[in-house]
Short mmCIF file of C-alpha atoms and ligand atoms in Angstrom, two decimals:
data_model
loop_
_atom_site.label_atom_id
_atom_site.label_comp_id
_atom_site.label_asym_id
_atom_site.label_seq_id
_atom_site.Cartn_x
_atom_site.Cartn_y
_atom_site.Cartn_z
CA MET A 264 7.70 -23.60 -2.50
CA ASN A 265 8.69 -20.84 -0.19
CA ILE A 266 5.37 -18.99 0.54
CA ALA A 267 5.46 -19.89 4.23
CA VAL A 268 9.12 -18.98 4.75
CA ASN A 269 9.74 -17.64 8.32
CA THR A 270 10.33 -13.91 8.30
CA LYS A 271 10.48 -13.38 11.97
CA GLY A 272 13.19 -10.92 12.93
CA SER A 273 13.19 -9.32 9.52
CA LYS A 274 13.16 -5.57 9.53
CA TYR A 275 11.24 -5.44 6.31
CA HIS A 276 8.48 -8.02 6.79
CA VAL A 277 5.37 -7.87 8.93
CA ASN A 278 5.84 -8.20 12.68
CA GLU A 279 3.61 -10.37 15.02
CA LYS A 280 1.34 -7.38 15.63
CA GLY A 281 0.68 -6.97 11.89
CA TYR A 282 2.91 -3.90 11.36
CA TYR A 283 5.79 -2.91 9.07
CA GLY A 284 7.53 -0.34 11.25
CA LYS A 285 4.82 2.22 11.90
CA PHE A 286 2.66 1.11 9.01
CA GLY A 287 0.00 -1.64 8.69
CA GLY A 288 -2.35 -3.01 11.35
CA ALA A 289 -6.06 -3.62 11.10
CA TYR A 290 -8.24 -0.51 11.49
CA ILE A 291 -11.51 -2.31 11.09
CA PRO A 292 -15.06 -1.72 12.34
CA GLU A 293 -15.96 -3.88 15.26
CA MET A 294 -18.40 -5.89 13.08
CA LEU A 295 -15.53 -7.11 10.80
CA TYR A 296 -13.43 -8.38 13.68
CA PRO A 297 -14.56 -12.07 13.55
CA ASN A 298 -13.81 -12.29 9.72
CA VAL A 299 -10.42 -10.65 9.92
CA GLU A 300 -9.53 -12.60 13.13
CA GLU A 301 -10.41 -15.92 11.48
CA LEU A 302 -8.01 -15.14 8.63
CA ARG A 303 -5.28 -13.75 10.90
CA THR A 304 -5.17 -16.90 13.09
CA LYS A 305 -5.34 -19.36 10.23
CA TYR A 306 -3.53 -18.01 7.16
CA MET A 307 -0.03 -19.07 8.02
CA GLU A 308 -1.07 -22.50 9.26
CA ILE A 309 -2.93 -23.10 5.95
CA MET A 310 -0.08 -21.75 3.80
CA SER A 311 2.49 -23.88 5.64
CA ASP A 312 0.56 -27.09 4.88
CA PRO A 313 2.49 -29.09 2.20
CA ALA A 314 -0.79 -30.28 0.63
CA PHE A 315 -1.89 -26.69 0.23
CA GLN A 316 1.40 -25.70 -1.29
CA LYS A 317 1.30 -28.62 -3.68
CA GLU A 318 -2.16 -27.61 -4.85
CA PHE A 319 -0.96 -24.01 -5.33
CA GLU A 320 2.11 -25.05 -7.11
CA ASP A 321 0.26 -27.52 -9.43
CA LEU A 322 -2.28 -24.74 -10.47
CA LEU A 323 0.52 -22.17 -10.97
CA ARG A 324 2.28 -24.63 -13.28
CA ASP A 325 -0.60 -26.15 -15.28
CA TYR A 326 -3.22 -23.40 -15.23
CA VAL A 327 -1.20 -20.17 -14.96
CA GLY A 328 1.80 -21.40 -16.96
CA ARG A 329 4.47 -20.88 -14.32
CA PRO A 330 7.40 -20.55 -13.93
CA SER A 331 7.23 -17.43 -16.04
CA PRO A 332 10.36 -17.01 -18.11
CA LEU A 333 13.24 -14.79 -17.06
CA TYR A 334 14.24 -13.26 -20.39
CA LEU A 335 17.57 -11.52 -21.12
CA ALA A 336 16.44 -8.54 -23.22
CA LYS A 337 19.58 -8.13 -25.48
CA ARG A 338 18.66 -5.01 -27.43
CA LEU A 339 17.31 -3.25 -24.33
CA SER A 340 20.43 -4.19 -22.49
CA GLU A 341 22.62 -2.73 -25.14
CA LYS A 342 20.68 0.47 -25.14
CA TYR A 343 21.05 0.97 -21.27
CA GLY A 344 24.52 -0.56 -20.84
CA ALA A 345 23.66 -3.36 -18.39
CA GLN A 346 22.38 -6.92 -18.34
CA ILE A 347 18.54 -6.37 -18.24
CA TYR A 348 16.27 -9.36 -17.63
CA LEU A 349 12.54 -9.15 -17.86
CA LYS A 350 10.44 -11.35 -15.47
CA ARG A 351 7.57 -12.26 -17.85
CA GLU A 352 4.46 -12.03 -15.76
CA ASP A 353 2.78 -10.78 -18.90
CA LEU A 354 2.77 -14.43 -20.16
CA ASN A 355 0.58 -15.66 -17.29
CA HIS A 356 -2.97 -16.82 -17.85
CA THR A 357 -5.19 -13.54 -17.88
CA GLY A 358 -2.20 -11.49 -18.76
CA ALA A 359 -0.72 -10.23 -15.43
CA HIS A 360 0.66 -11.25 -12.04
CA LYS A 361 -2.78 -10.76 -10.37
CA ILE A 362 -3.76 -14.40 -10.97
CA ASN A 363 -0.96 -15.66 -8.60
CA ASN A 364 -2.83 -14.00 -5.70
CA THR A 365 -6.35 -15.02 -6.71
CA ILE A 366 -5.35 -18.60 -7.13
CA GLY A 367 -3.76 -18.56 -3.59
CA GLN A 368 -6.75 -16.89 -2.09
CA ILE A 369 -9.43 -19.11 -3.67
CA LEU A 370 -7.56 -22.15 -2.31
CA LEU A 371 -7.48 -20.55 1.07
CA ALA A 372 -11.12 -19.76 0.95
CA GLN A 373 -11.90 -23.43 0.17
CA ARG A 374 -9.81 -24.48 3.23
CA LEU A 375 -11.81 -22.09 5.38
CA GLY A 376 -15.12 -23.61 4.07
CA LYS A 377 -16.22 -20.44 2.27
CA LYS A 378 -18.90 -20.75 -0.46
CA ARG A 379 -19.11 -17.16 -1.73
CA ILE A 380 -16.39 -14.79 -2.99
CA ILE A 381 -16.51 -11.01 -3.04
CA ALA A 382 -14.01 -8.58 -4.50
CA GLU A 383 -13.75 -5.02 -5.47
CA THR A 384 -12.15 -3.69 -8.69
CA GLY A 385 -11.24 -0.41 -10.23
CA ALA A 386 -10.07 -1.05 -13.75
CA GLY A 387 -11.46 -4.56 -13.69
CA GLN A 388 -8.17 -6.48 -13.83
CA HIS A 389 -8.52 -7.88 -10.34
CA GLY A 390 -12.19 -8.50 -10.87
CA VAL A 391 -11.37 -10.57 -14.00
CA ALA A 392 -8.62 -12.54 -12.06
CA THR A 393 -11.13 -13.21 -9.27
CA ALA A 394 -13.95 -14.22 -11.67
CA THR A 395 -11.56 -16.55 -13.39
CA VAL A 396 -10.60 -18.49 -10.29
CA CYS A 397 -14.24 -18.63 -9.10
CA ALA A 398 -15.28 -20.18 -12.33
CA LEU A 399 -12.30 -22.65 -11.98
CA MET A 400 -13.62 -23.71 -8.54
CA GLY A 401 -17.34 -23.33 -9.14
CA LEU A 402 -17.78 -20.67 -6.42
CA GLU A 403 -20.23 -17.82 -6.52
CA CYS A 404 -18.56 -14.51 -7.29
CA ILE A 405 -19.69 -10.94 -6.72
CA VAL A 406 -17.54 -8.08 -7.91
CA TYR A 407 -18.19 -4.55 -6.61
CA MET A 408 -17.26 -1.74 -9.09
CA GLY A 409 -17.99 1.97 -9.23
CA SER A 410 -20.62 2.81 -11.76
CA VAL A 411 -18.20 5.28 -13.45
CA ASP A 412 -15.65 2.48 -13.81
CA ILE A 413 -18.32 0.10 -15.13
CA GLN A 414 -18.89 2.51 -18.00
CA ARG A 415 -15.12 3.18 -18.57
CA GLN A 416 -14.04 -0.46 -18.45
CA ALA A 417 -16.78 -2.17 -20.51
CA PRO A 418 -14.52 -4.99 -21.90
CA ASN A 419 -13.49 -6.15 -18.49
CA VAL A 420 -17.10 -6.03 -17.21
CA ALA A 421 -18.04 -8.21 -20.16
CA ARG A 422 -15.28 -10.61 -19.33
CA MET A 423 -16.39 -10.87 -15.67
CA LYS A 424 -19.93 -11.51 -16.78
CA MET A 425 -18.87 -14.18 -19.23
CA LEU A 426 -16.94 -15.90 -16.52
CA GLY A 427 -20.13 -16.08 -14.43
CA ALA A 428 -19.46 -13.16 -11.97
CA THR A 429 -22.16 -10.80 -10.77
CA VAL A 430 -20.94 -7.22 -11.25
CA VAL A 431 -22.63 -4.87 -8.66
CA ALA A 432 -22.46 -1.14 -9.28
CA ALA A 433 -21.28 1.13 -6.40
CA THR A 434 -23.32 4.29 -6.85
CA SER A 435 -22.18 6.39 -3.97
CA GLY A 436 -19.43 9.07 -3.78
CA SER A 437 -17.20 9.32 -6.81
CA GLN A 438 -18.55 5.94 -8.00
CA THR A 439 -14.94 4.57 -8.33
CA LEU A 440 -12.62 2.22 -6.59
CA LYS A 441 -12.89 3.50 -3.05
CA ASP A 442 -16.79 3.38 -3.18
CA ALA A 443 -16.55 -0.14 -4.51
CA THR A 444 -14.26 -1.02 -1.59
CA ASN A 445 -16.81 0.35 0.85
CA GLU A 446 -19.52 -1.80 -0.67
CA ALA A 447 -17.39 -4.90 -0.51
CA ILE A 448 -16.63 -4.26 3.12
CA ARG A 449 -20.27 -3.77 3.90
CA ASP A 450 -21.10 -7.10 2.23
CA TRP A 451 -18.43 -8.89 4.20
CA ILE A 452 -19.91 -7.59 7.42
CA ASN A 453 -23.29 -8.74 6.41
CA ASN A 454 -22.05 -12.31 5.40
CA PRO A 455 -19.34 -13.14 8.01
CA VAL A 456 -19.70 -16.93 7.91
CA ASP A 457 -19.80 -18.08 4.24
CA THR A 458 -17.94 -15.32 2.44
CA HIS A 459 -14.31 -14.63 1.63
CA TYR A 460 -13.07 -11.16 0.40
CA ILE A 461 -10.35 -11.46 -2.08
CA ILE A 462 -8.31 -8.26 -1.97
CA GLY A 463 -6.19 -7.66 -5.05
CA SER A 464 -2.98 -6.03 -3.76
CA VAL A 465 -0.77 -5.74 -0.69
CA VAL A 466 -3.28 -3.43 0.94
CA GLY A 467 -6.15 -3.79 3.47
CA PRO A 468 -6.15 -4.83 7.10
CA HIS A 469 -3.46 -7.30 8.39
CA PRO A 470 -3.04 -10.15 7.36
CA TYR A 471 -3.85 -9.19 3.72
CA PRO A 472 -0.66 -7.33 2.88
CA ASP A 473 1.47 -10.16 4.19
CA MET A 474 -0.70 -12.93 2.69
CA VAL A 475 -0.81 -11.36 -0.69
CA ALA A 476 2.96 -10.66 -0.72
CA ARG A 477 3.57 -14.39 0.05
CA PHE A 478 1.34 -15.54 -2.83
CA GLN A 479 3.14 -13.15 -5.09
CA SER A 480 6.53 -14.15 -3.70
CA VAL A 481 6.72 -16.95 -6.21
CA ILE A 482 7.97 -14.26 -8.53
CA SER A 483 11.23 -13.53 -6.55
CA GLU A 484 11.58 -17.22 -5.68
CA GLU A 485 11.69 -18.09 -9.40
CA ILE A 486 13.98 -15.08 -10.16
CA ARG A 487 16.65 -16.35 -7.78
CA ALA A 488 16.58 -19.86 -9.27
CA GLN A 489 16.56 -18.62 -12.85
CA LEU A 490 19.36 -16.08 -12.21
CA LYS A 491 21.46 -18.76 -10.60
CA GLU A 492 21.09 -20.89 -13.71
CA LYS A 493 21.76 -18.02 -16.10
CA THR A 494 24.46 -16.04 -14.28
CA GLY A 495 25.77 -18.35 -11.61
CA SER A 496 24.49 -16.01 -8.86
CA GLU A 497 21.07 -15.72 -7.31
CA LEU A 498 21.50 -12.08 -6.61
CA PRO A 499 21.02 -9.22 -9.09
CA ASP A 500 22.21 -5.67 -8.54
CA TYR A 501 18.71 -4.18 -9.03
CA VAL A 502 15.18 -5.43 -9.06
CA VAL A 503 12.68 -2.93 -10.48
CA ALA A 504 8.85 -3.04 -10.32
CA CYS A 505 5.93 -0.54 -10.70
CA VAL A 506 3.87 0.19 -7.59
CA GLY A 507 0.07 0.81 -7.51
CA GLY A 508 -0.97 -0.93 -4.26
CA GLY A 509 2.33 -2.83 -4.55
CA SER A 510 1.66 -6.48 -5.09
CA ASN A 511 3.88 -7.15 -8.12
CA ALA A 512 6.61 -5.19 -6.45
CA ALA A 513 6.17 -6.99 -3.13
CA GLY A 514 6.45 -10.35 -5.03
CA THR A 515 9.47 -9.15 -6.84
CA PHE A 516 11.18 -7.89 -3.66
CA PHE A 517 10.05 -10.51 -1.23
CA HIS A 518 13.03 -12.83 -1.29
CA PHE A 519 15.58 -10.10 -1.65
CA THR A 520 14.73 -7.84 1.23
CA GLU A 521 17.46 -9.34 3.48
CA ASP A 522 20.11 -9.18 0.75
CA GLU A 523 21.09 -5.51 1.31
CA GLY A 524 23.35 -5.52 -1.77
CA VAL A 525 20.26 -5.92 -4.00
CA LYS A 526 18.79 -2.53 -4.66
CA LEU A 527 14.92 -2.59 -4.54
CA VAL A 528 13.51 0.05 -6.97
CA ALA A 529 9.83 0.87 -6.81
CA VAL A 530 8.30 3.11 -9.56
CA GLU A 531 5.21 5.02 -8.87
CA ALA A 532 2.96 6.86 -11.31
CA ALA A 533 3.78 10.60 -11.53
CA GLY A 534 0.83 11.12 -13.84
CA GLN A 535 1.17 14.57 -15.46
CA GLY A 536 4.00 15.40 -13.01
CA VAL A 537 4.32 14.83 -9.20
CA HIS A 538 3.22 18.37 -8.37
CA SER A 539 0.77 18.89 -11.25
CA GLY A 540 -2.26 17.94 -9.19
CA TYR A 541 -2.68 14.91 -11.50
CA SER A 542 -0.47 12.29 -9.96
CA ALA A 543 -0.42 8.99 -8.00
CA ALA A 544 3.14 9.26 -6.63
CA THR A 545 2.04 8.36 -3.05
CA SER A 546 5.46 8.07 -1.33
CA GLN A 547 6.21 11.63 -2.60
CA LEU A 548 2.85 13.24 -1.87
CA GLY A 549 1.34 11.09 0.83
CA LYS A 550 1.07 11.53 4.62
CA ILE A 551 0.38 8.85 7.12
CA GLY A 552 -3.28 7.99 7.41
CA VAL A 553 -5.78 5.12 7.23
CA ILE A 554 -7.06 3.71 4.06
CA HIS A 555 -8.73 0.33 3.42
CA ALA A 556 -8.26 -0.36 7.14
CA SER A 557 -4.56 -0.06 7.04
CA LYS A 558 -2.24 2.68 8.34
CA THR A 559 -0.01 3.72 5.50
CA LEU A 560 1.04 6.56 3.28
CA LEU A 561 -1.92 8.14 1.59
CA MET A 562 -2.65 11.15 -0.58
CA GLN A 563 -5.01 13.38 1.42
CA THR A 564 -5.95 17.00 2.10
CA GLU A 565 -5.10 18.94 5.22
CA ASP A 566 -8.17 17.64 6.86
CA GLY A 567 -7.71 14.05 5.90
CA GLN A 568 -9.91 13.75 2.78
CA ILE A 569 -8.59 11.38 0.15
CA VAL A 570 -7.18 13.14 -2.91
CA GLU A 571 -8.25 11.72 -6.24
CA PRO A 572 -5.11 10.13 -7.87
CA HIS A 573 -4.34 10.32 -11.53
CA SER A 574 -2.40 8.03 -13.83
CA ILE A 575 -2.73 7.05 -17.49
CA SER A 576 -2.60 3.43 -16.25
CA ALA A 577 -5.66 2.32 -14.36
CA GLY A 578 -3.65 -0.18 -12.20
CA LEU A 579 -1.49 2.52 -10.65
CA ASP A 580 -4.39 4.97 -10.12
CA TYR A 581 -4.57 4.48 -6.36
CA PRO A 582 -4.22 7.11 -3.59
CA GLY A 583 -2.36 4.84 -1.16
CA VAL A 584 0.39 2.33 -1.13
CA GLY A 585 0.67 -0.98 0.80
CA PRO A 586 2.18 -0.71 4.29
CA MET A 587 5.23 -2.86 3.34
CA HIS A 588 6.12 -0.23 0.73
CA ALA A 589 5.50 2.75 3.02
CA HIS A 590 8.05 1.11 5.36
CA LEU A 591 10.56 0.34 2.53
CA TYR A 592 10.33 4.01 1.65
CA ASP A 593 10.62 5.24 5.33
CA THR A 594 13.67 3.07 6.04
CA GLY A 595 15.43 3.87 2.83
CA ARG A 596 15.59 0.17 1.91
CA GLY A 597 13.66 0.82 -1.26
CA LEU A 598 14.53 3.42 -3.87
CA PHE A 599 11.28 5.20 -4.84
CA LEU A 600 11.11 6.78 -8.27
CA ASN A 601 8.19 7.90 -10.35
CA ALA A 602 7.44 7.98 -14.15
CA THR A 603 5.07 10.36 -15.84
CA ASP A 604 2.43 9.28 -18.29
CA GLU A 605 4.47 10.50 -21.18
CA GLU A 606 7.65 8.80 -20.10
CA SER A 607 5.79 5.52 -19.58
CA LEU A 608 4.21 5.65 -23.08
CA GLN A 609 7.62 6.21 -24.57
CA ALA A 610 9.07 3.36 -22.63
CA ALA A 611 6.22 1.11 -23.89
CA TYR A 612 6.94 2.08 -27.49
CA GLU A 613 10.58 1.50 -26.94
CA LEU A 614 10.08 -2.09 -25.59
CA CYS A 615 7.91 -2.83 -28.65
CA SER A 616 10.57 -1.69 -31.12
CA LEU A 617 13.59 -3.16 -29.26
CA GLU A 618 12.14 -6.41 -28.07
CA GLY A 619 8.79 -7.12 -29.86
CA ILE A 620 6.86 -7.03 -26.50
CA ILE A 621 3.85 -4.82 -25.92
CA PRO A 622 3.87 -4.23 -22.13
CA ALA A 623 1.05 -3.13 -19.93
CA LEU A 624 1.14 0.55 -19.24
CA GLU A 625 1.75 -0.13 -15.54
CA SER A 626 4.84 -2.17 -16.34
CA ALA A 627 6.07 0.50 -18.75
CA HIS A 628 6.46 2.76 -15.63
CA ALA A 629 9.11 0.43 -14.35
CA LEU A 630 10.90 0.36 -17.77
CA ALA A 631 10.85 4.20 -17.93
CA LYS A 632 13.23 4.53 -15.06
CA LEU A 633 16.12 2.37 -16.47
CA LYS A 634 17.62 5.56 -17.75
CA GLU A 635 17.90 6.93 -14.17
CA LEU A 636 19.71 4.04 -12.57
CA ASP A 637 23.34 4.92 -13.39
CA LEU A 638 24.03 1.43 -14.71
CA LYS A 639 27.38 -0.27 -15.30
CA PRO A 640 27.90 -2.99 -18.05
CA THR A 641 28.35 -5.68 -15.44
CA ASP A 642 25.16 -4.76 -13.51
CA VAL A 643 22.36 -7.42 -13.50
CA VAL A 644 18.96 -5.76 -13.44
CA VAL A 645 15.58 -7.57 -13.24
CA VAL A 646 12.50 -5.68 -14.23
CA CYS A 647 9.15 -7.19 -13.46
CA LEU A 648 7.04 -7.02 -16.57
CA SER A 649 3.80 -7.20 -14.60
CA GLY A 650 1.34 -7.54 -17.43
CA ARG A 651 0.79 -7.50 -21.15
CA GLY A 652 -0.50 -4.51 -23.10
CA ASP A 653 -3.58 -5.82 -24.87
CA LYS A 654 -5.83 -4.01 -22.40
CA ASP A 655 -4.03 -0.68 -23.19
CA LEU A 656 -4.18 -0.79 -26.96
CA GLU A 657 -6.72 1.93 -27.21
CA THR A 658 -4.47 4.26 -25.21
CA TYR A 659 -1.47 3.29 -27.23
CA ILE A 660 -3.21 3.82 -30.59
CA LYS A 661 -4.58 7.24 -29.50
CA ASN A 662 -1.18 8.43 -28.41
CA LEU A 663 0.61 7.11 -31.46
CA LYS A 664 -1.45 9.37 -33.69
CA LYS A 665 -0.40 12.49 -31.83
C1 PLP B 114 -3.02 -4.12 -11.28
C2 PLP B 114 -1.79 -4.04 -11.93
C3 PLP B 114 -0.66 -3.42 -11.43
C4 PLP B 114 -0.71 -2.69 -10.09
O1 PLP B 114 -0.93 -3.45 -9.00
P1 PLP B 114 0.18 -3.84 -7.82
O2 PLP B 114 -0.61 -4.32 -6.80
O3 PLP B 114 0.91 -2.56 -7.49
O4 PLP B 114 1.11 -4.80 -8.54
C5 PLP B 114 0.54 -3.44 -12.11
N1 PLP B 114 0.69 -4.02 -13.26
C6 PLP B 114 -0.45 -4.63 -13.87
C7 PLP B 114 -0.24 -5.29 -15.24
C8 PLP B 114 -1.62 -4.74 -13.19
O5 PLP B 114 -2.64 -5.28 -13.83
#
């Protein structure tokens, strides 16, 4: 298990001050300082402990179902003229990569002696993954969710409640994700001693982006071993992943950042088109600013107000991007593409008909850009299939009829 690998000296991982180039840091209110400082000083020590790693590994294997398969998609490969492998995070327990992170953080919370877990959620996917691990460990779970989202995402609200979580409505502002985040932060300030805040992507104040990336790095650790077995080399030509906050992409890229021959391809949601006013393509539209206590690229107005993002996929509907990705974009190490709602729907239907796999709409964004990669028959491409499409069936059915 490589989650505590030493990344000192890397240009692409976090530095000792909590920054990726000019992005990152911890822009927190004074009253949060003790909580964040406790995490910052302890996370690497805990993650380096072999007993911690064994417990994480055992749960990933027996509860989540890892390693997730690396599947050579033959008909898709034929269509795009390359060797295309799918990293099957869709087969994980709860249906996506998010569980890798929540398992890691709940174990960490236990080591810190925390008794109470809080989280925020937009579409409810991270809320479900958090409620799942809280049930598993018998810990109290409070999930903050905008009241608009509570209405839009009723099935996930029901799942969280069934799993024993308390879902608290955030009723301020636009009553969506950023308002839920504010409520969660307020709760954490008021309960600094017994509460751990499980953030669901590589966002938030340092050390969250690095900590979450490390828990998700099992994805690229497995890809290297699986590719070695299947092709004789650990290194593909391309790794491709969709980016909302950026956790599945960070996990997919993590152990390849130093191999400059491996192209890191990040796909953002263009919504109805990058310049349509209904988009979530943060690297293209964002300017440097602070969101969720981190300095990063952020969609904002001239005077710094957050612009409402749009994507057909709830998981990519976020106005920022994690600081690691802002830096990968800034340095040119990552290739940042974007896929529209329509392209992503088509890519999802294509994967169904060619491979018999219904992907999450988020993952379909990554698939939608295969056509733009200028591939050769010898190229090895790994696409992270971050989740399964069950949650998106309503959208798929509605658009099939059109
Ligand atoms: C939440 C989610 C995403 C987006 O989150 P990242 O942190 O960018 O990975 C992507 N795919 C699926 C299936 C999700 O549930």
